Amino acid sequence: MMHKLTQQVWVPVLVAAYTTAVLAGCATSQHSAQASDAASSTGSGVASPRTSASRSASVLPAPWASSQGTPAQQAAAQAALAAYQGMWSDLARLGGTSDWRNPELGRYMTGDVLSNWSSSFALNKRQGLVLLGTPVSTPRVFSVAPSDHPNTVEIADCVDMRNWLQYGASTHRLADSVPGGRHWSEAAVTFDPRWQRWLVSQQLLGKKGSC
């Protein structure tokens, strides 16, 4: 049975000195994470909530058996993967200028995922910070549903942010000396009938070393 990311989780990204966060819990039948009332700096330009997860930190869920899926499921999985990877590509590119107003941020994200990343970029902009480098994503589809007309794909990932770091916008010097790391990412990618495209609608991003 497919598990649901029942609530959005705001991971306040791109913050060097972060004091408070608006965080929602994310609990599922197979995986759970509970966010605290504070955030911890990861050193990669990402401030993430202190979380505890039921899954072992380094264990990805079993991959979805695409060979056994329907043609519709296989097509949905490929489209969702493209959207998820497109999201990270846009974040890497627009993070280089903290361009939080750029409409291209909405190409592959929607809802709270979009608004929270945009808010994080805006905070970075106010603090004179940018993200330079590239996050390395290695996503894995582990659920596609329903089988006849799939509209939801769940993706697990371990995103390497060691070379996606926070710099001063004017100096291009590292904002701090804390190294980056790898972060657990779990996302729901859904088909939006209004826009007729797949969009990342929910995301859970773990702290540094969570995978």
PDB file of C-alpha atoms in Angstrom:
ATOM      1  CA  MET A   1       0.000   0.000   0.000  1.00  0.00           C
ATOM      2  CA  MET A   2       1.243   3.399  -0.931  1.00  0.00           C
ATOM      3  CA  HIS A   3       2.061   5.636   1.984  1.00  0.00           C
ATOM      4  CA  LYS A   4       1.144   9.284   2.008  1.00  0.00           C
ATOM      5  CA  LEU A   5       3.130  12.316   2.986  1.00  0.00           C
ATOM      6  CA  THR A   6       0.167  13.664   4.900  1.00  0.00           C
ATOM      7  CA  GLN A   7       1.441  17.200   5.479  1.00  0.00           C
ATOM      8  CA  GLN A   8       3.900  19.561   3.964  1.00  0.00           C
ATOM      9  CA  VAL A   9       7.149  20.052   5.832  1.00  0.00           C
ATOM     10  CA  TRP A  10       8.867  23.407   5.622  1.00  0.00           C
ATOM     11  CA  VAL A  11      12.562  22.942   5.521  1.00  0.00           C
ATOM     12  CA  PRO A  12      13.804  26.520   5.859  1.00  0.00           C
ATOM     13  CA  VAL A  13      16.529  26.339   3.275  1.00  0.00           C
ATOM     14  CA  LEU A  14      19.437  28.661   2.572  1.00  0.00           C
ATOM     15  CA  VAL A  15      19.613  30.237   6.017  1.00  0.00           C
ATOM     16  CA  ALA A  16      22.947  30.869   7.729  1.00  0.00           C
ATOM     17  CA  ALA A  17      21.597  31.991  11.092  1.00  0.00           C
ATOM     18  CA  TYR A  18      18.147  30.575  11.619  1.00  0.00           C
ATOM     19  CA  THR A  19      16.216  30.907  14.842  1.00  0.00           C
ATOM     20  CA  THR A  20      12.596  29.856  14.319  1.00  0.00           C
ATOM     21  CA  ALA A  21      10.749  27.724  11.792  1.00  0.00           C
ATOM     22  CA  VAL A  22       7.177  26.977  10.904  1.00  0.00           C
ATOM     23  CA  LEU A  23       7.269  23.210  10.762  1.00  0.00           C
ATOM     24  CA  ALA A  24       4.571  20.609  10.295  1.00  0.00           C
ATOM     25  CA  GLY A  25       4.896  16.966  11.301  1.00  0.00           C
ATOM     26  CA  CYS A  26       4.908  14.303   8.643  1.00  0.00           C
ATOM     27  CA  ALA A  27       3.748  10.870   9.739  1.00  0.00           C
ATOM     28  CA  THR A  28       2.981   7.803   7.638  1.00  0.00           C
ATOM     29  CA  SER A  29       2.295   4.120   8.146  1.00  0.00           C
ATOM     30  CA  GLN A  30       5.806   3.130   7.090  1.00  0.00           C
ATOM     31  CA  HIS A  31       7.858   6.253   7.726  1.00  0.00           C
ATOM     32  CA  SER A  32       7.517   9.122  10.205  1.00  0.00           C
ATOM     33  CA  ALA A  33       9.342  12.298  11.088  1.00  0.00           C
ATOM     34  CA  GLN A  34       8.600  14.754  13.849  1.00  0.00           C
ATOM     35  CA  ALA A  35       9.889  18.291  13.576  1.00  0.00           C
ATOM     36  CA  SER A  36      10.990  20.214  16.622  1.00  0.00           C
ATOM     37  CA  ASP A  37      10.507  23.900  17.252  1.00  0.00           C
ATOM     38  CA  ALA A  38      14.050  24.762  16.191  1.00  0.00           C
ATOM     39  CA  ALA A  39      16.338  24.163  13.241  1.00  0.00           C
ATOM     40  CA  SER A  40      19.944  23.087  13.024  1.00  0.00           C
ATOM     41  CA  SER A  41      22.419  24.424  10.495  1.00  0.00           C
ATOM     42  CA  THR A  42      23.721  21.837   8.070  1.00  0.00           C
ATOM     43  CA  GLY A  43      26.667  23.771   6.714  1.00  0.00           C
ATOM     44  CA  SER A  44      25.479  23.417   3.123  1.00  0.00           C
ATOM     45  CA  GLY A  45      23.328  26.506   3.155  1.00  0.00           C
ATOM     46  CA  VAL A  46      20.408  24.387   4.286  1.00  0.00           C
ATOM     47  CA  ALA A  47      18.910  24.761   7.723  1.00  0.00           C
ATOM     48  CA  SER A  48      16.829  21.709   8.463  1.00  0.00           C
ATOM     49  CA  PRO A  49      14.581  20.704  11.352  1.00  0.00           C
ATOM     50  CA  ARG A  50      15.891  18.360  13.998  1.00  0.00           C
ATOM     51  CA  THR A  51      13.975  15.218  13.155  1.00  0.00           C
ATOM     52  CA  SER A  52      13.717  11.609  14.189  1.00  0.00           C
ATOM     53  CA  ALA A  53      12.734   9.141  11.519  1.00  0.00           C
ATOM     54  CA  SER A  54      11.498   5.580  11.832  1.00  0.00           C
ATOM     55  CA  ARG A  55      13.604   4.534   8.868  1.00  0.00           C
ATOM     56  CA  SER A  56      17.283   3.762   9.297  1.00  0.00           C
ATOM     57  CA  ALA A  57      19.106   6.850   8.093  1.00  0.00           C
ATOM     58  CA  SER A  58      20.978   5.204   5.238  1.00  0.00           C
ATOM     59  CA  VAL A  59      18.264   2.872   3.942  1.00  0.00           C
ATOM     60  CA  LEU A  60      16.266   3.834   0.875  1.00  0.00           C
ATOM     61  CA  PRO A  61      12.868   2.171   0.400  1.00  0.00           C
ATOM     62  CA  ALA A  62      12.661  -0.697  -2.051  1.00  0.00           C
ATOM     63  CA  PRO A  63      12.460   0.629  -5.614  1.00  0.00           C
ATOM     64  CA  TRP A  64       9.195   0.359  -7.470  1.00  0.00           C
ATOM     65  CA  ALA A  65       9.248  -2.565  -9.909  1.00  0.00           C
ATOM     66  CA  SER A  66       8.716  -0.673 -13.139  1.00  0.00           C
ATOM     67  CA  SER A  67       8.814  -3.876 -15.176  1.00  0.00           C
ATOM     68  CA  GLN A  68       5.624  -4.988 -13.460  1.00  0.00           C
ATOM     69  CA  GLY A  69       3.819  -1.677 -13.786  1.00  0.00           C
ATOM     70  CA  THR A  70       1.232  -0.765 -16.368  1.00  0.00           C
ATOM     71  CA  PRO A  71       2.292   1.399 -19.321  1.00  0.00           C
ATOM     72  CA  ALA A  72       0.475   4.302 -17.664  1.00  0.00           C
ATOM     73  CA  GLN A  73       2.417   3.785 -14.437  1.00  0.00           C
ATOM     74  CA  GLN A  74       5.736   3.585 -16.245  1.00  0.00           C
ATOM     75  CA  ALA A  75       5.002   6.820 -18.100  1.00  0.00           C
ATOM     76  CA  ALA A  76       3.931   8.524 -14.864  1.00  0.00           C
ATOM     77  CA  ALA A  77       7.107   7.407 -13.088  1.00  0.00           C
ATOM     78  CA  GLN A  78       9.327   8.844 -15.816  1.00  0.00           C
ATOM     79  CA  ALA A  79       7.403  12.125 -15.934  1.00  0.00           C
ATOM     80  CA  ALA A  80       7.505  12.495 -12.147  1.00  0.00           C
ATOM     81  CA  LEU A  81      11.243  11.806 -12.039  1.00  0.00           C
ATOM     82  CA  ALA A  82      11.792  14.472 -14.677  1.00  0.00           C
ATOM     83  CA  ALA A  83       9.789  16.972 -12.615  1.00  0.00           C
ATOM     84  CA  TYR A  84      11.640  16.118  -9.412  1.00  0.00           C
ATOM     85  CA  GLN A  85      15.039  16.457 -11.061  1.00  0.00           C
ATOM     86  CA  GLY A  86      13.890  19.622 -12.793  1.00  0.00           C
ATOM     87  CA  MET A  87      13.060  21.078  -9.383  1.00  0.00           C
ATOM     88  CA  TRP A  88      16.617  20.541  -8.136  1.00  0.00           C
ATOM     89  CA  SER A  89      18.059  21.926 -11.357  1.00  0.00           C
ATOM     90  CA  ASP A  90      16.015  25.119 -11.007  1.00  0.00           C
ATOM     91  CA  LEU A  91      16.896  25.435  -7.314  1.00  0.00           C
ATOM     92  CA  ALA A  92      20.599  25.168  -8.113  1.00  0.00           C
ATOM     93  CA  ARG A  93      20.386  27.728 -10.904  1.00  0.00           C
ATOM     94  CA  LEU A  94      18.147  30.279  -9.157  1.00  0.00           C
ATOM     95  CA  GLY A  95      19.894  29.780  -5.825  1.00  0.00           C
ATOM     96  CA  GLY A  96      22.961  31.323  -7.426  1.00  0.00           C
ATOM     97  CA  THR A  97      21.189  34.701  -7.367  1.00  0.00           C
ATOM     98  CA  SER A  98      18.611  34.039  -4.617  1.00  0.00           C
ATOM     99  CA  ASP A  99      16.025  34.940  -7.268  1.00  0.00           C
ATOM    100  CA  TRP A 100      12.952  34.212  -5.170  1.00  0.00           C
ATOM    101  CA  ARG A 101      10.567  36.097  -7.473  1.00  0.00           C
ATOM    102  CA  ASN A 102      11.514  34.231 -10.620  1.00  0.00           C
ATOM    103  CA  PRO A 103       8.384  32.547 -12.047  1.00  0.00           C
ATOM    104  CA  GLU A 104      10.497  29.598 -13.131  1.00  0.00           C
ATOM    105  CA  LEU A 105      10.541  28.459  -9.505  1.00  0.00           C
ATOM    106  CA  GLY A 106       6.999  27.267 -10.154  1.00  0.00           C
ATOM    107  CA  ARG A 107       7.846  25.079 -13.138  1.00  0.00           C
ATOM    108  CA  TYR A 108       8.185  21.913 -11.066  1.00  0.00           C
ATOM    109  CA  MET A 109       6.840  22.815  -7.606  1.00  0.00           C
ATOM    110  CA  THR A 110       3.483  23.772  -6.177  1.00  0.00           C
ATOM    111  CA  GLY A 111       1.758  24.579  -2.888  1.00  0.00           C
ATOM    112  CA  ASP A 112       3.829  24.783   0.269  1.00  0.00           C
ATOM    113  CA  VAL A 113       6.886  23.300  -1.429  1.00  0.00           C
ATOM    114  CA  LEU A 114       6.995  26.277  -3.772  1.00  0.00           C
ATOM    115  CA  SER A 115       6.120  28.902  -1.181  1.00  0.00           C
ATOM    116  CA  ASN A 116       8.638  27.611   1.351  1.00  0.00           C
ATOM    117  CA  TRP A 117      11.559  27.396  -1.067  1.00  0.00           C
ATOM    118  CA  SER A 118      10.627  30.855  -2.335  1.00  0.00           C
ATOM    119  CA  SER A 119      10.523  32.210   1.231  1.00  0.00           C
ATOM    120  CA  SER A 120      13.926  30.689   1.926  1.00  0.00           C
ATOM    121  CA  PHE A 121      15.394  32.271  -1.201  1.00  0.00           C
ATOM    122  CA  ALA A 122      13.873  35.611  -0.150  1.00  0.00           C
ATOM    123  CA  LEU A 123      15.509  35.359   3.276  1.00  0.00           C
ATOM    124  CA  ASN A 124      18.832  34.567   1.658  1.00  0.00           C
ATOM    125  CA  LYS A 125      18.400  37.591  -0.583  1.00  0.00           C
ATOM    126  CA  ARG A 126      17.850  39.858   2.403  1.00  0.00           C
ATOM    127  CA  GLN A 127      20.954  38.480   4.089  1.00  0.00           C
ATOM    128  CA  GLY A 128      23.122  38.958   1.009  1.00  0.00           C
ATOM    129  CA  LEU A 129      23.690  35.238   0.468  1.00  0.00           C
ATOM    130  CA  VAL A 130      23.569  32.896  -2.507  1.00  0.00           C
ATOM    131  CA  LEU A 131      24.033  29.179  -3.103  1.00  0.00           C
ATOM    132  CA  LEU A 132      26.791  28.218  -5.521  1.00  0.00           C
ATOM    133  CA  GLY A 133      27.582  24.777  -6.862  1.00  0.00           C
ATOM    134  CA  THR A 134      25.303  21.882  -7.675  1.00  0.00           C
ATOM    135  CA  PRO A 135      23.323  19.469  -5.512  1.00  0.00           C
ATOM    136  CA  VAL A 136      23.670  15.886  -6.753  1.00  0.00           C
ATOM    137  CA  SER A 137      20.380  14.012  -6.797  1.00  0.00           C
ATOM    138  CA  THR A 138      19.991  10.240  -7.231  1.00  0.00           C
ATOM    139  CA  PRO A 139      16.222   9.712  -6.979  1.00  0.00           C
ATOM    140  CA  ARG A 140      14.386   6.411  -6.815  1.00  0.00           C
ATOM    141  CA  VAL A 141      10.680   5.869  -7.482  1.00  0.00           C
ATOM    142  CA  PHE A 142       9.114   3.642  -4.850  1.00  0.00           C
ATOM    143  CA  SER A 143       5.375   4.065  -5.419  1.00  0.00           C
ATOM    144  CA  VAL A 144       3.060   4.881  -8.331  1.00  0.00           C
ATOM    145  CA  ALA A 145      -0.699   4.980  -7.885  1.00  0.00           C
ATOM    146  CA  PRO A 146      -3.336   4.242  -8.893  1.00  0.00           C
ATOM    147  CA  SER A 147      -2.512   1.642 -11.511  1.00  0.00           C
ATOM    148  CA  ASP A 148      -5.065   2.650 -14.145  1.00  0.00           C
ATOM    149  CA  HIS A 149      -4.788   6.450 -14.150  1.00  0.00           C
ATOM    150  CA  PRO A 150      -1.778   7.236 -11.930  1.00  0.00           C
ATOM    151  CA  ASN A 151      -1.637  10.751 -10.522  1.00  0.00           C
ATOM    152  CA  THR A 152       0.801  10.374  -7.617  1.00  0.00           C
ATOM    153  CA  VAL A 153       4.399   9.181  -7.610  1.00  0.00           C
ATOM    154  CA  GLU A 154       6.543   8.953  -4.487  1.00  0.00           C
ATOM    155  CA  ILE A 155      10.280   9.425  -4.745  1.00  0.00           C
ATOM    156  CA  ALA A 156      13.096   8.832  -2.261  1.00  0.00           C
ATOM    157  CA  ASP A 157      16.529  10.355  -2.639  1.00  0.00           C
ATOM    158  CA  CYS A 158      19.830  11.025  -0.935  1.00  0.00           C
ATOM    159  CA  VAL A 159      20.850  14.481  -2.102  1.00  0.00           C
ATOM    160  CA  ASP A 160      24.550  15.276  -1.938  1.00  0.00           C
ATOM    161  CA  MET A 161      24.904  18.950  -1.003  1.00  0.00           C
ATOM    162  CA  ARG A 162      28.615  18.912  -0.239  1.00  0.00           C
ATOM    163  CA  ASN A 163      29.272  21.096  -3.281  1.00  0.00           C
ATOM    164  CA  TRP A 164      26.154  23.267  -2.965  1.00  0.00           C
ATOM    165  CA  LEU A 165      27.251  25.817  -0.419  1.00  0.00           C
ATOM    166  CA  GLN A 166      26.369  29.236   0.846  1.00  0.00           C
ATOM    167  CA  TYR A 167      28.447  32.230  -0.262  1.00  0.00           C
ATOM    168  CA  GLY A 168      28.335  35.983   0.092  1.00  0.00           C
ATOM    169  CA  ALA A 169      26.513  37.398  -2.914  1.00  0.00           C
ATOM    170  CA  SER A 170      29.022  40.214  -3.466  1.00  0.00           C
ATOM    171  CA  THR A 171      32.232  38.450  -2.483  1.00  0.00           C
ATOM    172  CA  HIS A 172      31.539  34.850  -3.547  1.00  0.00           C
ATOM    173  CA  ARG A 173      33.360  33.809  -0.407  1.00  0.00           C
ATOM    174  CA  LEU A 174      32.062  30.949   1.696  1.00  0.00           C
ATOM    175  CA  ALA A 175      29.656  32.164   4.338  1.00  0.00           C
ATOM    176  CA  ASP A 176      31.070  29.745   6.903  1.00  0.00           C
ATOM    177  CA  SER A 177      33.567  26.923   7.255  1.00  0.00           C
ATOM    178  CA  VAL A 178      31.037  24.179   8.033  1.00  0.00           C
ATOM    179  CA  PRO A 179      31.151  21.441   5.355  1.00  0.00           C
ATOM    180  CA  GLY A 180      28.051  20.323   3.509  1.00  0.00           C
ATOM    181  CA  GLY A 181      26.664  16.806   3.542  1.00  0.00           C
ATOM    182  CA  ARG A 182      24.067  14.364   2.295  1.00  0.00           C
ATOM    183  CA  HIS A 183      20.382  14.883   3.007  1.00  0.00           C
ATOM    184  CA  TRP A 184      17.453  12.488   2.909  1.00  0.00           C
ATOM    185  CA  SER A 185      14.712  13.715   0.561  1.00  0.00           C
ATOM    186  CA  GLU A 186      11.274  12.193   0.186  1.00  0.00           C
ATOM    187  CA  ALA A 187       8.762  13.748  -2.179  1.00  0.00           C
ATOM    188  CA  ALA A 188       5.295  13.268  -3.567  1.00  0.00           C
ATOM    189  CA  VAL A 189       4.988  14.317  -7.192  1.00  0.00           C
ATOM    190  CA  THR A 190       1.410  14.734  -8.395  1.00  0.00           C
ATOM    191  CA  PHE A 191      -0.218  15.418 -11.729  1.00  0.00           C
ATOM    192  CA  ASP A 192      -1.923  18.794 -11.736  1.00  0.00           C
ATOM    193  CA  PRO A 193      -4.917  18.685 -14.104  1.00  0.00           C
ATOM    194  CA  ARG A 194      -5.165  22.458 -14.205  1.00  0.00           C
ATOM    195  CA  TRP A 195      -1.604  22.961 -15.428  1.00  0.00           C
ATOM    196  CA  GLN A 196      -1.444  19.580 -17.152  1.00  0.00           C
ATOM    197  CA  ARG A 197       1.944  18.726 -15.729  1.00  0.00           C
ATOM    198  CA  TRP A 198       3.646  16.863 -12.899  1.00  0.00           C
ATOM    199  CA  LEU A 199       4.650  18.966  -9.881  1.00  0.00           C
ATOM    200  CA  VAL A 200       6.417  18.288  -6.591  1.00  0.00           C
ATOM    201  CA  SER A 201       3.604  18.868  -4.109  1.00  0.00           C
ATOM    202  CA  GLN A 202       5.143  17.564  -0.876  1.00  0.00           C
ATOM    203  CA  GLN A 203       8.703  17.219   0.346  1.00  0.00           C
ATOM    204  CA  LEU A 204      10.452  15.995   3.466  1.00  0.00           C
ATOM    205  CA  LEU A 205      14.121  16.986   3.625  1.00  0.00           C
ATOM    206  CA  GLY A 206      16.328  15.606   6.384  1.00  0.00           C
ATOM    207  CA  LYS A 207      19.255  17.160   8.168  1.00  0.00           C
ATOM    208  CA  LYS A 208      22.878  16.681   7.123  1.00  0.00           C
ATOM    209  CA  GLY A 209      23.960  13.060   7.484  1.00  0.00           C
ATOM    210  CA  SER A 210      20.420  11.682   7.291  1.00  0.00           C
ATOM    211  CA  CYS A 211      21.456   9.383   4.445  1.00  0.00           C
TER     212      CYS A 211
END
